[in-house]
């Protein structure tokens, strides 16, 4: 009891004590709202947006609130999920976010409905999707809303919702488990920066250290725009001379590679993302070594994936280079046939040679995309 009273007193003392404006790295920010709490219930928090700028997230409209407001974790998951679907302007896409990592993501293949895209994203890891944040890049229809309400979710964010879909989300009698779901309309997703050339329009990222010191850094963006930017891996060293990836890769697999790379931007490193037919089959995240991330992804697929896909003939992205051949060997043994990863290892040529021997197409990405959010 004493602990609970202490926590309550702490919250009462600090909630609302955040200033209305702050200045960071020469940018003035205005407070949007005090949050329900920060990462944990005993941490007060508020969120801010650049002054005078509505923003895709900072200007969101709450169409249906839960029993209370948003938390820091909700906002971080909303941001991470939108950071994935923003890369799919030509097809419906869905990202399911949990604890600031995607549990699943999917992009529509020809003929697929939005409901089917959502199911692909959810069923990549349906267990983790329980209590998640879901983002779409298109208007949510009633069929998709019905499917979402069949399980428990925290928030649904999209640029628009059909009236019939909103009626489903508000039907607390029929969907008692989800009566507190939060429905949020975001701004124009196309306004979010995606590529390194967009950096002039992007807001710097800020990391707060344990003593209150700050790191201000450029945002994590990518140079990889289209499948035309995919370059076969090449490398050279004294052990095996010059090596070039020579395994054929289909156009469908290249599209999956591009999608996998764009999803990986929102994965905590070390991260790998395995994809097939526009669906993440598994996400390996937060491991201290690259092989461990791949092994984790393979195990998660075997134990948690509930969709119709298979690892055979899948593709994979890695947010960092392969220091040895073992990462490619583990992925190939699981059925992966194409991989994208940055160059930079002293053993790049050894890795390429081994990938050729294993029948795995290997592409070198233009940059590393570690994320330590």
Short mmCIF file of C-alpha atoms in Angstrom, two decimals, residues 3-373:
data_model
loop_
_atom_site.label_atom_id
_atom_site.label_comp_id
_atom_site.label_asym_id
_atom_site.label_seq_id
_atom_site.Cartn_x
_atom_site.Cartn_y
_atom_site.Cartn_z
CA UNK A 3 4.42 1.79 -2.48
CA UNK A 4 1.19 2.49 -4.35
CA UNK A 5 0.57 5.70 -2.40
CA UNK A 6 4.13 6.78 -3.09
CA UNK A 7 3.69 6.17 -6.82
CA UNK A 8 0.37 8.00 -6.85
CA UNK A 9 1.86 10.96 -5.01
CA UNK A 10 4.78 11.05 -7.44
CA UNK A 11 2.46 11.12 -10.45
CA UNK A 12 0.24 13.81 -8.93
CA UNK A 13 3.29 15.94 -8.26
CA UNK A 14 4.77 15.59 -11.74
CA UNK A 15 1.88 15.23 -14.22
CA UNK A 16 1.21 18.63 -15.73
CA UNK A 17 4.54 20.02 -14.53
CA UNK A 18 6.12 19.82 -17.96
CA UNK A 19 6.58 23.24 -19.59
CA UNK A 20 4.33 24.42 -22.40
CA UNK A 21 7.32 25.00 -24.69
CA UNK A 22 10.87 23.66 -24.84
CA UNK A 23 13.87 24.35 -27.08
CA UNK A 24 16.07 21.53 -28.39
CA UNK A 25 18.93 22.01 -30.86
CA UNK A 26 17.59 25.38 -31.92
CA UNK A 27 14.04 24.11 -32.53
CA UNK A 28 11.12 25.32 -30.42
CA UNK A 29 8.56 22.70 -29.42
CA UNK A 30 5.04 23.18 -28.06
CA UNK A 31 3.34 20.71 -25.76
CA UNK A 32 0.54 18.71 -27.35
CA UNK A 33 -0.59 17.01 -24.15
CA UNK A 34 0.43 15.40 -20.89
CA UNK A 35 0.51 11.66 -21.38
CA UNK A 36 -1.15 8.91 -19.38
CA UNK A 37 2.38 7.98 -18.36
CA UNK A 38 5.81 7.45 -19.88
CA UNK A 39 7.26 4.03 -20.59
CA UNK A 40 6.00 2.78 -17.21
CA UNK A 41 3.06 3.88 -15.04
CA UNK A 42 5.30 5.54 -12.43
CA UNK A 43 6.95 7.80 -15.06
CA UNK A 44 5.15 11.07 -15.85
CA UNK A 45 5.51 12.24 -19.46
CA UNK A 46 4.32 14.77 -22.02
CA UNK A 47 4.74 14.96 -25.76
CA UNK A 48 5.63 17.90 -27.94
CA UNK A 49 5.63 18.87 -31.60
CA UNK A 50 7.65 21.51 -33.45
CA UNK A 51 5.94 24.84 -32.78
CA UNK A 52 3.56 25.90 -35.52
CA UNK A 53 3.76 22.52 -37.30
CA UNK A 54 0.76 20.21 -37.18
CA UNK A 55 2.70 17.10 -38.18
CA UNK A 56 1.64 13.61 -39.19
CA UNK A 57 1.80 12.43 -35.58
CA UNK A 58 1.83 15.68 -33.60
CA UNK A 59 -1.45 16.69 -35.24
CA UNK A 60 -3.27 13.36 -34.91
CA UNK A 61 -6.99 13.35 -34.16
CA UNK A 62 -8.31 11.00 -31.49
CA UNK A 63 -11.54 9.67 -33.00
CA UNK A 64 -12.14 7.26 -30.13
CA UNK A 65 -10.26 7.28 -26.85
CA UNK A 66 -9.76 4.45 -24.41
CA UNK A 67 -10.52 4.66 -20.73
CA UNK A 68 -7.63 7.12 -20.56
CA UNK A 69 -5.15 8.83 -22.88
CA UNK A 70 -2.05 7.75 -24.74
CA UNK A 71 1.19 6.63 -23.12
CA UNK A 72 4.73 7.17 -24.33
CA UNK A 73 4.85 3.56 -25.50
CA UNK A 74 1.65 4.02 -27.52
CA UNK A 75 3.18 7.03 -29.28
CA UNK A 76 6.48 5.28 -29.93
CA UNK A 77 4.64 2.30 -31.41
CA UNK A 78 2.48 4.60 -33.55
CA UNK A 79 5.60 6.32 -34.84
CA UNK A 80 7.38 3.03 -35.55
CA UNK A 81 4.40 1.52 -37.35
CA UNK A 82 3.88 4.61 -39.52
CA UNK A 83 7.61 4.57 -40.20
CA UNK A 84 7.06 1.21 -41.95
CA UNK A 85 3.87 1.78 -43.93
CA UNK A 86 5.18 5.13 -45.25
CA UNK A 87 7.39 3.16 -47.67
CA UNK A 88 4.39 1.65 -49.51
CA UNK A 89 2.71 4.49 -51.45
CA UNK A 90 1.45 2.23 -54.24
CA UNK A 91 -0.20 -0.58 -52.26
CA UNK A 92 -2.10 -1.00 -48.99
CA UNK A 93 0.22 -1.78 -46.10
CA UNK A 94 -0.11 -2.64 -42.42
CA UNK A 95 2.38 -2.73 -39.57
CA UNK A 96 1.71 -4.29 -36.17
CA UNK A 97 3.96 -2.77 -33.50
CA UNK A 98 4.67 -4.09 -30.01
CA UNK A 99 7.18 -2.60 -27.56
CA UNK A 100 8.76 -0.47 -30.30
CA UNK A 101 9.44 -3.42 -32.61
CA UNK A 102 7.29 -4.75 -35.43
CA UNK A 103 5.77 -8.12 -34.61
CA UNK A 104 4.60 -8.22 -38.22
CA UNK A 105 4.13 -6.14 -41.34
CA UNK A 106 2.65 -6.73 -44.76
CA UNK A 107 2.10 -5.02 -48.08
CA UNK A 108 -0.71 -5.92 -50.45
CA UNK A 109 -0.09 -8.22 -53.38
CA UNK A 110 -2.33 -7.88 -56.49
CA UNK A 111 -5.93 -8.80 -55.65
CA UNK A 112 -5.55 -8.76 -51.86
CA UNK A 113 -8.00 -6.82 -49.72
CA UNK A 114 -6.98 -4.62 -46.80
CA UNK A 115 -8.38 -7.24 -44.44
CA UNK A 116 -6.07 -9.84 -45.98
CA UNK A 117 -3.10 -7.49 -45.64
CA UNK A 118 -3.92 -6.96 -41.96
CA UNK A 119 -4.23 -10.70 -41.36
CA UNK A 120 -0.82 -11.24 -42.96
CA UNK A 121 0.73 -8.63 -40.68
CA UNK A 122 -1.02 -9.95 -37.55
CA UNK A 123 -0.37 -13.64 -38.19
CA UNK A 124 3.37 -13.15 -38.58
CA UNK A 125 3.28 -13.27 -34.78
CA UNK A 126 -0.32 -13.35 -33.57
CA UNK A 127 0.72 -13.90 -29.96
CA UNK A 128 2.80 -10.74 -29.88
CA UNK A 129 0.07 -8.85 -31.75
CA UNK A 130 -2.21 -9.15 -28.71
CA UNK A 131 -2.33 -5.64 -27.22
CA UNK A 132 -0.46 -4.08 -30.12
CA UNK A 133 -0.60 -0.84 -32.08
CA UNK A 134 -1.71 -1.20 -35.71
CA UNK A 135 -1.02 1.27 -38.51
CA UNK A 136 -2.34 1.45 -42.06
CA UNK A 137 -1.38 3.70 -44.97
CA UNK A 138 -4.91 3.75 -46.43
CA UNK A 139 -8.50 4.24 -45.26
CA UNK A 140 -9.71 1.42 -42.99
CA UNK A 141 -12.87 -0.32 -44.20
CA UNK A 142 -15.55 -2.14 -42.24
CA UNK A 143 -14.32 -5.66 -43.08
CA UNK A 144 -10.86 -4.84 -41.73
CA UNK A 145 -12.36 -3.22 -38.64
CA UNK A 146 -14.37 -6.37 -37.91
CA UNK A 147 -11.22 -8.47 -38.13
CA UNK A 148 -9.24 -6.10 -35.91
CA UNK A 149 -11.95 -6.22 -33.25
CA UNK A 150 -11.77 -10.02 -33.11
CA UNK A 151 -8.72 -9.73 -30.86
CA UNK A 152 -7.36 -7.22 -28.34
CA UNK A 153 -5.47 -4.16 -29.63
CA UNK A 154 -4.38 -0.89 -28.00
CA UNK A 155 -4.54 1.55 -30.91
CA UNK A 156 -5.41 1.70 -34.59
CA UNK A 157 -3.96 4.57 -36.60
CA UNK A 158 -4.67 5.41 -40.24
CA UNK A 159 -5.15 8.46 -42.46
CA UNK A 160 -8.91 7.79 -42.67
CA UNK A 161 -11.72 5.45 -41.58
CA UNK A 162 -15.03 4.52 -43.20
CA UNK A 163 -18.08 5.52 -41.16
CA UNK A 164 -19.08 1.86 -40.99
CA UNK A 165 -15.62 0.99 -39.65
CA UNK A 166 -15.94 3.64 -36.93
CA UNK A 167 -19.30 2.16 -35.96
CA UNK A 168 -17.64 -1.23 -35.48
CA UNK A 169 -14.84 0.26 -33.38
CA UNK A 170 -17.45 1.96 -31.17
CA UNK A 171 -19.60 -1.16 -30.70
CA UNK A 172 -18.54 -1.87 -27.12
CA UNK A 173 -21.48 -4.20 -26.47
CA UNK A 174 -20.48 -6.54 -29.28
CA UNK A 175 -16.73 -6.27 -28.76
CA UNK A 176 -16.34 -6.08 -24.98
CA UNK A 177 -12.68 -7.13 -25.10
CA UNK A 178 -11.88 -4.11 -27.24
CA UNK A 179 -14.21 -1.50 -25.80
CA UNK A 180 -11.24 0.71 -24.89
CA UNK A 181 -9.50 0.55 -28.28
CA UNK A 182 -8.11 3.92 -29.37
CA UNK A 183 -8.88 5.00 -32.95
CA UNK A 184 -6.57 7.69 -34.28
CA UNK A 185 -6.49 9.61 -37.54
CA UNK A 186 -2.97 10.61 -38.55
CA UNK A 187 -1.90 13.23 -41.06
CA UNK A 188 -0.66 12.72 -44.61
CA UNK A 189 1.80 9.83 -44.41
CA UNK A 190 3.50 11.01 -47.60
CA UNK A 191 4.86 13.94 -45.57
CA UNK A 192 7.05 11.66 -43.46
CA UNK A 193 10.73 11.68 -44.53
CA UNK A 194 11.93 8.38 -46.01
CA UNK A 195 15.15 8.81 -47.93
CA UNK A 196 18.50 10.41 -47.21
CA UNK A 197 17.67 13.13 -49.72
CA UNK A 198 14.72 14.09 -47.49
CA UNK A 199 17.06 14.91 -44.59
CA UNK A 200 16.59 18.68 -44.99
CA UNK A 201 12.91 18.22 -44.11
CA UNK A 202 13.52 15.78 -41.26
CA UNK A 203 13.69 16.61 -37.57
CA UNK A 204 16.87 15.51 -35.78
CA UNK A 205 16.62 12.69 -33.27
CA UNK A 206 17.47 13.25 -29.62
CA UNK A 207 18.75 10.63 -27.18
CA UNK A 208 18.86 11.40 -23.46
CA UNK A 209 21.64 9.73 -21.47
CA UNK A 210 21.49 8.61 -17.84
CA UNK A 211 22.85 11.89 -16.46
CA UNK A 212 20.62 14.08 -18.61
CA UNK A 213 23.21 14.67 -21.32
CA UNK A 214 21.87 14.74 -24.88
CA UNK A 215 22.92 13.29 -28.20
CA UNK A 216 21.42 15.07 -31.21
CA UNK A 217 21.69 13.04 -34.41
CA UNK A 218 20.40 13.08 -37.95
CA UNK A 219 17.33 10.84 -38.40
CA UNK A 220 17.65 7.26 -39.63
CA UNK A 221 16.71 7.31 -43.32
CA UNK A 222 17.82 5.18 -46.27
CA UNK A 223 19.17 5.62 -49.79
CA UNK A 224 17.41 2.47 -51.01
CA UNK A 225 14.32 3.62 -52.94
CA UNK A 226 13.44 0.99 -55.54
CA UNK A 227 14.48 -2.46 -56.71
CA UNK A 228 16.66 -0.71 -59.30
CA UNK A 229 18.90 0.33 -56.39
CA UNK A 230 19.63 -3.29 -55.45
CA UNK A 231 23.27 -4.03 -56.27
CA UNK A 232 24.74 -7.55 -56.33
CA UNK A 233 27.32 -7.91 -53.58
CA UNK A 234 30.97 -7.74 -54.55
CA UNK A 235 34.14 -7.87 -52.50
CA UNK A 236 37.80 -8.77 -52.67
CA UNK A 237 40.49 -10.00 -50.31
CA UNK A 238 43.72 -11.98 -50.38
CA UNK A 239 42.06 -15.25 -49.34
CA UNK A 240 39.61 -15.65 -52.21
CA UNK A 241 40.25 -12.79 -54.62
CA UNK A 242 37.39 -10.86 -56.14
CA UNK A 243 33.92 -12.30 -55.56
CA UNK A 244 30.59 -11.19 -57.04
CA UNK A 245 27.15 -12.57 -56.18
CA UNK A 246 26.05 -14.60 -59.19
CA UNK A 247 22.83 -16.28 -58.01
CA UNK A 248 19.71 -15.20 -59.97
CA UNK A 249 16.96 -13.38 -58.08
CA UNK A 250 13.37 -12.96 -59.34
CA UNK A 251 11.63 -9.59 -59.48
CA UNK A 252 9.15 -10.73 -56.84
CA UNK A 253 11.99 -11.62 -54.50
CA UNK A 254 13.62 -8.26 -55.15
CA UNK A 255 10.39 -6.50 -54.17
CA UNK A 256 10.32 -8.56 -50.98
CA UNK A 257 13.95 -7.64 -50.31
CA UNK A 258 13.13 -3.94 -50.63
CA UNK A 259 10.14 -4.31 -48.29
CA UNK A 260 12.23 -6.26 -45.81
CA UNK A 261 14.88 -3.52 -45.79
CA UNK A 262 12.31 -0.79 -45.21
CA UNK A 263 10.74 -2.73 -42.32
CA UNK A 264 14.18 -3.26 -40.80
CA UNK A 265 14.61 0.49 -40.35
CA UNK A 266 12.13 0.19 -37.47
CA UNK A 267 13.68 -2.91 -35.87
CA UNK A 268 15.97 -2.65 -32.87
CA UNK A 269 19.43 -3.92 -33.82
CA UNK A 270 20.83 -6.40 -34.24
CA UNK A 271 17.86 -6.98 -36.49
CA UNK A 272 16.90 -9.27 -39.35
CA UNK A 273 13.58 -9.42 -41.21
CA UNK A 274 12.49 -12.48 -43.20
CA UNK A 275 9.84 -11.83 -45.88
CA UNK A 276 7.87 -13.76 -48.49
CA UNK A 277 5.02 -12.56 -50.73
CA UNK A 278 4.82 -9.15 -49.09
CA UNK A 279 4.62 -10.56 -45.55
CA UNK A 280 7.13 -10.60 -42.74
CA UNK A 281 7.47 -14.24 -41.77
CA UNK A 282 9.57 -13.40 -38.75
CA UNK A 283 11.55 -10.56 -37.19
CA UNK A 284 14.72 -11.21 -35.22
CA UNK A 285 15.45 -8.22 -33.01
CA UNK A 286 17.58 -6.90 -30.19
CA UNK A 287 20.25 -9.60 -30.30
CA UNK A 288 23.88 -8.86 -29.50
CA UNK A 289 25.15 -10.89 -32.44
CA UNK A 290 23.95 -11.25 -36.00
CA UNK A 291 23.75 -15.05 -36.05
CA UNK A 292 21.67 -14.91 -32.88
CA UNK A 293 19.21 -12.56 -34.57
CA UNK A 294 18.82 -14.99 -37.48
CA UNK A 295 18.48 -17.98 -35.18
CA UNK A 296 15.87 -16.10 -33.16
CA UNK A 297 13.90 -15.29 -36.31
CA UNK A 298 13.93 -18.91 -37.47
CA UNK A 299 12.75 -20.16 -34.07
CA UNK A 300 10.05 -17.49 -33.86
CA UNK A 301 8.74 -18.56 -37.26
CA UNK A 302 8.56 -22.19 -36.22
CA UNK A 303 6.92 -21.45 -32.87
CA UNK A 304 4.75 -18.37 -33.47
CA UNK A 305 3.93 -17.89 -37.15
CA UNK A 306 0.30 -18.77 -37.96
CA UNK A 307 -0.02 -17.70 -41.60
CA UNK A 308 0.26 -19.65 -44.84
CA UNK A 309 3.85 -18.77 -45.75
CA UNK A 310 7.00 -20.84 -45.63
CA UNK A 311 10.66 -20.03 -45.10
CA UNK A 312 11.54 -21.92 -48.28
CA UNK A 313 12.41 -19.39 -51.01
CA UNK A 314 12.04 -16.46 -48.61
CA UNK A 315 14.29 -13.38 -48.47
CA UNK A 316 16.00 -11.64 -45.58
CA UNK A 317 17.49 -8.27 -44.69
CA UNK A 318 20.20 -7.66 -42.12
CA UNK A 319 20.72 -4.18 -40.65
CA UNK A 320 24.50 -4.74 -40.39
CA UNK A 321 27.14 -6.61 -42.36
CA UNK A 322 28.07 -10.27 -41.93
CA UNK A 323 31.47 -10.55 -40.24
CA UNK A 324 31.66 -14.26 -41.07
CA UNK A 325 29.96 -16.78 -43.33
CA UNK A 326 27.90 -18.34 -40.51
CA UNK A 327 25.00 -15.89 -40.78
CA UNK A 328 24.43 -16.75 -44.42
CA UNK A 329 24.76 -20.45 -43.62
CA UNK A 330 22.07 -20.31 -40.91
CA UNK A 331 19.71 -18.36 -43.18
CA UNK A 332 20.27 -20.70 -46.14
CA UNK A 333 19.67 -23.78 -44.00
CA UNK A 334 16.27 -22.32 -43.07
CA UNK A 335 15.30 -21.81 -46.73
CA UNK A 336 16.26 -18.17 -47.35
CA UNK A 337 17.27 -17.66 -51.01
CA UNK A 338 18.13 -13.95 -51.14
CA UNK A 339 19.68 -11.56 -48.62
CA UNK A 340 20.39 -7.84 -48.45
CA UNK A 341 22.96 -6.48 -46.00
CA UNK A 342 25.52 -3.68 -45.91
CA UNK A 343 29.11 -4.23 -46.98
CA UNK A 344 32.03 -3.44 -44.70
CA UNK A 345 33.37 -6.72 -43.35
CA UNK A 346 36.98 -7.75 -43.93
CA UNK A 347 35.46 -11.07 -44.97
CA UNK A 348 32.91 -9.71 -47.46
CA UNK A 349 34.48 -11.76 -50.25
CA UNK A 350 34.37 -14.93 -48.12
CA UNK A 351 30.69 -14.32 -47.35
CA UNK A 352 29.85 -13.74 -51.03
CA UNK A 353 31.72 -16.87 -52.08
CA UNK A 354 29.84 -18.95 -49.50
CA UNK A 355 26.48 -17.43 -50.53
CA UNK A 356 27.19 -18.42 -54.14
CA UNK A 357 28.03 -21.96 -53.03
CA UNK A 358 24.75 -22.14 -51.09
CA UNK A 359 22.64 -20.72 -53.93
CA UNK A 360 21.76 -17.53 -52.07
CA UNK A 361 21.58 -14.22 -53.95
CA UNK A 362 23.39 -11.57 -51.92
CA UNK A 363 22.95 -7.81 -52.33
CA UNK A 364 24.90 -5.04 -50.66
CA UNK A 365 22.83 -2.20 -49.20
CA UNK A 366 24.08 1.39 -49.49
CA UNK A 367 24.30 1.94 -45.72
CA UNK A 368 24.02 0.34 -42.30
CA UNK A 369 20.68 0.86 -40.52
CA UNK A 370 21.32 0.08 -36.86
CA UNK A 371 18.53 1.34 -34.64
CA UNK A 372 19.12 1.60 -30.89
CA UNK A 373 15.79 3.20 -30.03
#
